[in-house]
PDB file of C-alpha atoms (C1' of nucleotides) in Angstrom:
ATOM      1  CA  MET A   1     -88.299-108.776 -42.529  1.00  0.00           C
ATOM      2  CA  ASN A   2     -90.005-110.863 -44.728  1.00  0.00           C
ATOM      3  CA  ARG A   3     -87.994-110.339 -47.750  1.00  0.00           C
ATOM      4  CA  ILE A   4     -90.129-112.939 -50.717  1.00  0.00           C
ATOM      5  CA  TYR A   5     -87.895-115.967 -51.964  1.00  0.00           C
ATOM      6  CA  GLU A   6     -86.916-117.671 -54.928  1.00  0.00           C
ATOM      7  CA  SER A   7     -89.722-120.004 -55.263  1.00  0.00           C
ATOM      8  CA  PHE A   8     -92.637-117.248 -55.417  1.00  0.00           C
ATOM      9  CA  TYR A   9     -90.628-116.177 -58.284  1.00  0.00           C
ATOM     10  CA  THR A  10     -90.032-119.790 -60.369  1.00  0.00           C
ATOM     11  CA  ARG A  11     -93.472-120.065 -61.238  1.00  0.00           C
ATOM     12  CA  ASP A  12     -95.497-119.857 -64.780  1.00  0.00           C
ATOM     13  CA  VAL A  13     -95.622-115.475 -64.833  1.00  0.00           C
ATOM     14  CA  LEU A  14     -99.451-115.336 -64.810  1.00  0.00           C
ATOM     15  CA  GLU A  15     -99.891-116.934 -61.490  1.00  0.00           C
ATOM     16  CA  VAL A  16     -96.989-114.297 -60.217  1.00  0.00           C
ATOM     17  CA  ALA A  17     -98.303-111.298 -62.331  1.00  0.00           C
ATOM     18  CA  PRO A  18    -101.898-111.487 -59.823  1.00  0.00           C
ATOM     19  CA  ASP A  19     -99.360-112.552 -56.627  1.00  0.00           C
ATOM     20  CA  LEU A  20     -97.298-109.945 -57.144  1.00  0.00           C
ATOM     21  CA  LEU A  21    -100.429-107.147 -56.248  1.00  0.00           C
ATOM     22  CA  GLY A  22     -99.958-106.121 -52.557  1.00  0.00           C
ATOM     23  CA  LYS A  23     -96.548-106.778 -51.653  1.00  0.00           C
ATOM     24  CA  LYS A  24     -94.275-104.119 -50.767  1.00  0.00           C
ATOM     25  CA  LEU A  25     -91.466-103.040 -53.654  1.00  0.00           C
ATOM     26  CA  CYS A  26     -89.081-101.841 -51.180  1.00  0.00           C
ATOM     27  CA  VAL A  27     -85.235 -99.841 -51.878  1.00  0.00           C
ATOM     28  CA  TYR A  28     -82.521 -97.864 -50.082  1.00  0.00           C
ATOM     29  CA  SER A  29     -82.650 -94.663 -51.656  1.00  0.00           C
ATOM     30  CA  VAL A  30     -80.904 -90.939 -50.470  1.00  0.00           C
ATOM     31  CA  GLY A  31     -79.856 -94.139 -47.745  1.00  0.00           C
ATOM     32  CA  LYS A  32     -83.073 -95.240 -46.417  1.00  0.00           C
ATOM     33  CA  LYS A  33     -85.471 -97.576 -46.541  1.00  0.00           C
ATOM     34  CA  GLU A  34     -88.255 -96.896 -49.024  1.00  0.00           C
ATOM     35  CA  SER A  35     -91.458 -99.401 -49.944  1.00  0.00           C
ATOM     36  CA  PHE A  36     -94.719 -99.070 -51.633  1.00  0.00           C
ATOM     37  CA  ILE A  37     -97.447-101.165 -52.196  1.00  0.00           C
ATOM     38  CA  ILE A  38     -97.458-103.090 -56.704  1.00  0.00           C
ATOM     39  CA  SER A  39    -101.079-101.998 -57.471  1.00  0.00           C
ATOM     40  CA  GLU A  40    -100.401-102.502 -61.196  1.00  0.00           C
ATOM     41  CA  VAL A  41     -98.589-105.643 -63.398  1.00  0.00           C
ATOM     42  CA  GLU A  42     -98.015-106.897 -66.479  1.00  0.00           C
ATOM     43  CA  ALA A  43     -97.190-109.980 -67.983  1.00  0.00           C
ATOM     44  CA  TYR A  44     -94.946-110.780 -70.381  1.00  0.00           C
ATOM     45  CA  ARG A  45     -94.843-114.370 -70.978  1.00  0.00           C
ATOM     46  CA  GLY A  46     -91.801-116.111 -73.670  1.00  0.00           C
ATOM     47  CA  VAL A  47     -91.263-116.216 -77.087  1.00  0.00           C
ATOM     48  CA  GLU A  48     -94.513-117.330 -77.708  1.00  0.00           C
ATOM     49  CA  ASP A  49     -96.086-114.062 -77.135  1.00  0.00           C
ATOM     50  CA  SER A  50     -95.233-111.510 -79.393  1.00  0.00           C
ATOM     51  CA  ALA A  51     -95.909-108.121 -77.336  1.00  0.00           C
ATOM     52  CA  CYS A  52     -92.774-109.692 -75.384  1.00  0.00           C
ATOM     53  CA  HIS A  53     -89.491-108.646 -76.146  1.00  0.00           C
ATOM     54  CA  ALA A  54     -87.888-112.208 -76.271  1.00  0.00           C
ATOM     55  CA  SER A  55     -90.175-113.386 -78.506  1.00  0.00           C
ATOM     56  CA  LYS A  56     -87.720-111.828 -81.401  1.00  0.00           C
ATOM     57  CA  GLY A  57     -84.979-114.245 -80.302  1.00  0.00           C
ATOM     58  CA  ARG A  58     -81.777-113.301 -78.114  1.00  0.00           C
ATOM     59  CA  THR A  59     -80.335-110.698 -78.070  1.00  0.00           C
ATOM     60  CA  PRO A  60     -77.733-109.164 -75.811  1.00  0.00           C
ATOM     61  CA  ARG A  61     -81.017-107.250 -74.692  1.00  0.00           C
ATOM     62  CA  THR A  62     -83.517-110.125 -73.784  1.00  0.00           C
ATOM     63  CA  GLU A  63     -80.655-112.314 -72.292  1.00  0.00           C
ATOM     64  CA  VAL A  64     -81.887-111.416 -68.909  1.00  0.00           C
ATOM     65  CA  MET A  65     -85.606-113.031 -69.435  1.00  0.00           C
ATOM     66  CA  TYR A  66     -83.714-115.973 -69.839  1.00  0.00           C
ATOM     67  CA  LYS A  67     -82.739-115.893 -66.169  1.00  0.00           C
ATOM     68  CA  LYS A  68     -84.030-118.073 -63.628  1.00  0.00           C
ATOM     69  CA  GLY A  69     -86.806-116.014 -62.026  1.00  0.00           C
ATOM     70  CA  GLY A  70     -85.935-113.098 -59.559  1.00  0.00           C
ATOM     71  CA  VAL A  71     -83.567-110.797 -61.260  1.00  0.00           C
ATOM     72  CA  ILE A  72     -84.066-107.444 -62.353  1.00  0.00           C
ATOM     73  CA  TYR A  73     -85.176-106.595 -66.046  1.00  0.00           C
ATOM     74  CA  VAL A  74     -84.602-103.163 -66.763  1.00  0.00           C
ATOM     75  CA  TYR A  75     -84.572-101.189 -70.320  1.00  0.00           C
ATOM     76  CA  LEU A  76     -84.932 -98.041 -71.809  1.00  0.00           C
ATOM     77  CA  ILE A  77     -88.329 -97.498 -73.542  1.00  0.00           C
ATOM     78  CA  TYR A  78     -88.412 -93.994 -76.545  1.00  0.00           C
ATOM     79  CA  GLY A  79     -84.475 -93.271 -75.088  1.00  0.00           C
ATOM     80  CA  VAL A  80     -86.740 -91.816 -72.381  1.00  0.00           C
ATOM     81  CA  HIS A  81     -87.522 -94.176 -70.124  1.00  0.00           C
ATOM     82  CA  TRP A  82     -86.777 -96.738 -67.954  1.00  0.00           C
ATOM     83  CA  MET A  83     -88.751 -99.858 -67.448  1.00  0.00           C
ATOM     84  CA  PHE A  84     -89.299-101.991 -64.411  1.00  0.00           C
ATOM     85  CA  ASN A  85     -90.025-106.050 -65.175  1.00  0.00           C
ATOM     86  CA  ILE A  86     -90.042-108.352 -62.901  1.00  0.00           C
ATOM     87  CA  VAL A  87     -88.140-111.735 -64.476  1.00  0.00           C
ATOM     88  CA  THR A  88     -90.001-115.054 -63.437  1.00  0.00           C
ATOM     89  CA  ALA A  89     -90.194-119.051 -64.633  1.00  0.00           C
ATOM     90  CA  GLU A  90     -87.434-121.258 -64.278  1.00  0.00           C
ATOM     91  CA  LEU A  91     -84.076-120.862 -66.576  1.00  0.00           C
ATOM     92  CA  ASP A  92     -84.065-120.947 -70.614  1.00  0.00           C
ATOM     93  CA  VAL A  93     -87.692-119.747 -69.577  1.00  0.00           C
ATOM     94  CA  PRO A  94     -88.047-115.844 -70.884  1.00  0.00           C
ATOM     95  CA  GLN A  95     -90.806-114.258 -69.413  1.00  0.00           C
ATOM     96  CA  ALA A  96     -91.332-111.449 -67.530  1.00  0.00           C
ATOM     97  CA  VAL A  97     -93.566-108.937 -65.477  1.00  0.00           C
ATOM     98  CA  LEU A  98     -93.549-105.130 -66.063  1.00  0.00           C
ATOM     99  CA  ILE A  99     -94.230-102.907 -62.738  1.00  0.00           C
ATOM    100  CA  ARG A 100     -96.517-100.345 -64.206  1.00  0.00           C
ATOM    101  CA  GLY A 101     -98.169 -98.595 -61.336  1.00  0.00           C
ATOM    102  CA  LEU A 102     -97.253 -98.946 -57.450  1.00  0.00           C
ATOM    103  CA  ARG A 103     -99.706 -97.275 -54.806  1.00  0.00           C
ATOM    104  CA  SER A 104     -98.264 -93.689 -54.782  1.00  0.00           C
ATOM    105  CA  ILE A 105     -97.705 -93.189 -58.672  1.00  0.00           C
ATOM    106  CA  ASN A 106     -99.241 -94.119 -62.359  1.00  0.00           C
ATOM    107  CA  GLY A 107     -97.128 -94.966 -64.847  1.00  0.00           C
ATOM    108  CA  PRO A 108     -93.996 -97.588 -65.492  1.00  0.00           C
ATOM    109  CA  GLY A 109     -91.658 -94.787 -66.507  1.00  0.00           C
ATOM    110  CA  ARG A 110     -92.391 -92.282 -63.170  1.00  0.00           C
ATOM    111  CA  ILE A 111     -91.861 -95.449 -60.795  1.00  0.00           C
ATOM    112  CA  THR A 112     -88.637 -95.988 -62.565  1.00  0.00           C
ATOM    113  CA  ASN A 113     -88.216 -92.061 -62.432  1.00  0.00           C
ATOM    114  CA  LYS A 114     -89.278 -91.898 -58.542  1.00  0.00           C
ATOM    115  CA  LEU A 115     -86.990 -94.781 -57.454  1.00  0.00           C
ATOM    116  CA  ASN A 116     -83.611 -93.811 -59.400  1.00  0.00           C
ATOM    117  CA  ILE A 117     -83.714 -97.650 -61.005  1.00  0.00           C
ATOM    118  CA  GLU A 118     -81.755 -96.995 -64.150  1.00  0.00           C
ATOM    119  CA  LYS A 119     -79.081 -99.388 -66.436  1.00  0.00           C
ATOM    120  CA  SER A 120     -77.323-100.308 -62.936  1.00  0.00           C
ATOM    121  CA  PHE A 121     -80.518-102.144 -61.832  1.00  0.00           C
ATOM    122  CA  ASN A 122     -80.817-104.569 -65.380  1.00  0.00           C
ATOM    123  CA  GLY A 123     -79.761-108.022 -64.105  1.00  0.00           C
ATOM    124  CA  GLU A 124     -80.087-107.204 -60.307  1.00  0.00           C
ATOM    125  CA  SER A 125     -81.373-110.246 -57.775  1.00  0.00           C
ATOM    126  CA  LEU A 126     -84.763-109.908 -55.749  1.00  0.00           C
ATOM    127  CA  ILE A 127     -83.752-111.939 -53.452  1.00  0.00           C
ATOM    128  CA  SER A 128     -79.615-111.561 -52.353  1.00  0.00           C
ATOM    129  CA  SER A 129     -79.590-107.389 -53.699  1.00  0.00           C
ATOM    130  CA  GLN A 130     -79.001-105.275 -51.298  1.00  0.00           C
ATOM    131  CA  ARG A 131     -80.813-101.718 -52.678  1.00  0.00           C
ATOM    132  CA  ILE A 132     -84.109-103.518 -53.424  1.00  0.00           C
ATOM    133  CA  TRP A 133     -86.420-106.447 -52.956  1.00  0.00           C
ATOM    134  CA  LEU A 134     -89.606-107.468 -52.645  1.00  0.00           C
ATOM    135  CA  GLU A 135     -91.801-107.956 -49.368  1.00  0.00           C
ATOM    136  CA  ASP A 136     -94.764-109.810 -48.265  1.00  0.00           C
ATOM    137  CA  GLY A 137     -97.950-107.266 -49.025  1.00  0.00           C
ATOM    138  CA  GLU A 138    -100.619-106.916 -47.920  1.00  0.00           C
ATOM    139  CA  LYS A 139    -103.615-108.958 -49.699  1.00  0.00           C
ATOM    140  CA  PRO A 140    -105.363-107.154 -52.196  1.00  0.00           C
ATOM    141  CA  ASP A 141    -109.132-106.664 -51.905  1.00  0.00           C
ATOM    142  CA  GLU A 142    -110.059-107.400 -55.954  1.00  0.00           C
ATOM    143  CA  ILE A 143    -107.791-108.173 -58.772  1.00  0.00           C
ATOM    144  CA  PHE A 144    -108.625-106.298 -62.313  1.00  0.00           C
ATOM    145  CA  THR A 145    -107.485-107.293 -65.210  1.00  0.00           C
ATOM    146  CA  SER A 146    -107.629-105.929 -68.288  1.00  0.00           C
ATOM    147  CA  PRO A 147    -105.984-106.182 -71.879  1.00  0.00           C
ATOM    148  CA  ARG A 148    -102.309-105.129 -72.142  1.00  0.00           C
ATOM    149  CA  ILE A 149    -100.997-101.254 -72.649  1.00  0.00           C
ATOM    150  CA  GLY A 150     -99.148 -99.654 -76.220  1.00  0.00           C
ATOM    151  CA  ILE A 151     -98.961-103.436 -77.665  1.00  0.00           C
ATOM    152  CA  ASP A 152    -100.974-102.666 -80.621  1.00  0.00           C
ATOM    153  CA  TYR A 153     -98.184-103.986 -82.917  1.00  0.00           C
ATOM    154  CA  ALA A 154     -98.162-107.605 -81.362  1.00  0.00           C
ATOM    155  CA  GLY A 155    -101.518-108.641 -82.829  1.00  0.00           C
ATOM    156  CA  GLU A 156    -103.894-111.339 -82.236  1.00  0.00           C
ATOM    157  CA  PRO A 157    -103.992-112.872 -79.832  1.00  0.00           C
ATOM    158  CA  TRP A 158    -101.838-110.781 -77.951  1.00  0.00           C
ATOM    159  CA  THR A 159    -103.517-108.028 -77.684  1.00  0.00           C
ATOM    160  CA  SER A 160    -106.884-109.256 -76.185  1.00  0.00           C
ATOM    161  CA  LYS A 161    -105.296-111.281 -73.866  1.00  0.00           C
ATOM    162  CA  ALA A 162    -106.462-110.378 -70.064  1.00  0.00           C
ATOM    163  CA  TRP A 163    -102.333-110.453 -68.949  1.00  0.00           C
ATOM    164  CA  ARG A 164    -103.080-106.406 -66.996  1.00  0.00           C
ATOM    165  CA  TYR A 165    -103.619-106.733 -63.435  1.00  0.00           C
ATOM    166  CA  PHE A 166    -104.297-103.845 -60.720  1.00  0.00           C
ATOM    167  CA  ILE A 167    -105.900-103.403 -57.548  1.00  0.00           C
TER     168      ILE A 167
ATOM    169  C1'  DT B   1    -102.402 -84.148 -79.856  1.00  0.00           C
ATOM    170  C1'  DC B   2     -97.412 -84.435 -80.109  1.00  0.00           C
ATOM    171  C1'  DA B   3     -92.830 -82.982 -80.184  1.00  0.00           C
ATOM    172  C1'  DA B   4     -89.222 -85.834 -77.076  1.00  0.00           C
ATOM    173  C1'  DT B   5     -84.969 -89.125 -76.933  1.00  0.00           C
ATOM    174  C1'  DG B   6     -81.569 -93.081 -77.160  1.00  0.00           C
ATOM    175  C1'  DA B   7     -80.725 -97.714 -76.627  1.00  0.00           C
ATOM    176  C1'  DT B   8     -81.617-101.723 -80.237  1.00  0.00           C
ATOM    177  C1'  DT B   9     -82.412-103.443 -84.266  1.00  0.00           C
ATOM    178  C1'  DT B  10     -82.800-103.484 -89.074  1.00  0.00           C
ATOM    179  C1'  DT B  11     -81.005-102.046 -93.694  1.00  0.00           C
ATOM    180  C1'  DG B  12     -88.516 -99.714 -93.811  1.00  0.00           C
TER     181       DG B  12
ATOM    182  C1'  DA C   1     -72.531 -97.406 -90.903  1.00  0.00           C
ATOM    183  C1'  DA C   2     -76.423 -95.658 -91.028  1.00  0.00           C
ATOM    184  C1'  DA C   3     -81.470 -94.871 -89.551  1.00  0.00           C
ATOM    185  C1'  DA C   4     -86.178 -96.333 -87.760  1.00  0.00           C
ATOM    186  C1'  DT C   5     -88.065 -98.847 -84.211  1.00  0.00           C
ATOM    187  C1'  DC C   6     -90.528 -97.264 -80.181  1.00  0.00           C
ATOM    188  C1'  DA C   7     -94.268-101.629 -74.244  1.00  0.00           C
ATOM    189  C1'  DT C   8     -94.454 -93.227 -72.792  1.00  0.00           C
ATOM    190  C1'  DT C   9     -94.643 -89.375 -70.750  1.00  0.00           C
ATOM    191  C1'  DG C  10     -95.281 -84.621 -69.939  1.00  0.00           C
ATOM    192  C1'  DA C  11     -96.116 -80.133 -72.356  1.00  0.00           C
ATOM    193  C1'  DT C  12     -99.062 -77.840 -76.326  1.00  0.00           C
TER     194       DT C  12
END
DNA sequence: TCAATGATTTTG
DNA sequence: AAAATCATTGAT
């Protein structure tokens, strides 16, 4: 067991996001441990990033993003899918990494469906939780980047930032 | 290509 | 208090 420690998460989201690729997301699902290699992520960077929920101000929903790196931010999109995010950076710096894909699962909504992640995971700590955490994994061969998906509403320069990272 | 679906946010 | 919004998915 080589769980990733807090210091990994308290860095800037643009450092953490690409580092997450190749790491193992581990969960206890139906009583047994399962792990998945993270293959696709997106960075959401604080109040100045208009694609980030926190840019609209601190609300009950975005509150978790202001916590110290290492906790989980889960929210419902379109009333249909749960999105799984990992909060990064220091206290009161609202940044998060959206996990968009695992090696065997494509699509952010399908991850949470498969792993049985729902709103009770919101605010849970990846450092101390017994049911979900990250471990060191394989180092990716090559990392690709692209603009983020589905954020046309955010406007420039945010729509063209290459803050989506994948293997 | 478009309907589904519900918490959050705005009063569109 | 009511209604629009919405970072996706899967079926048509």
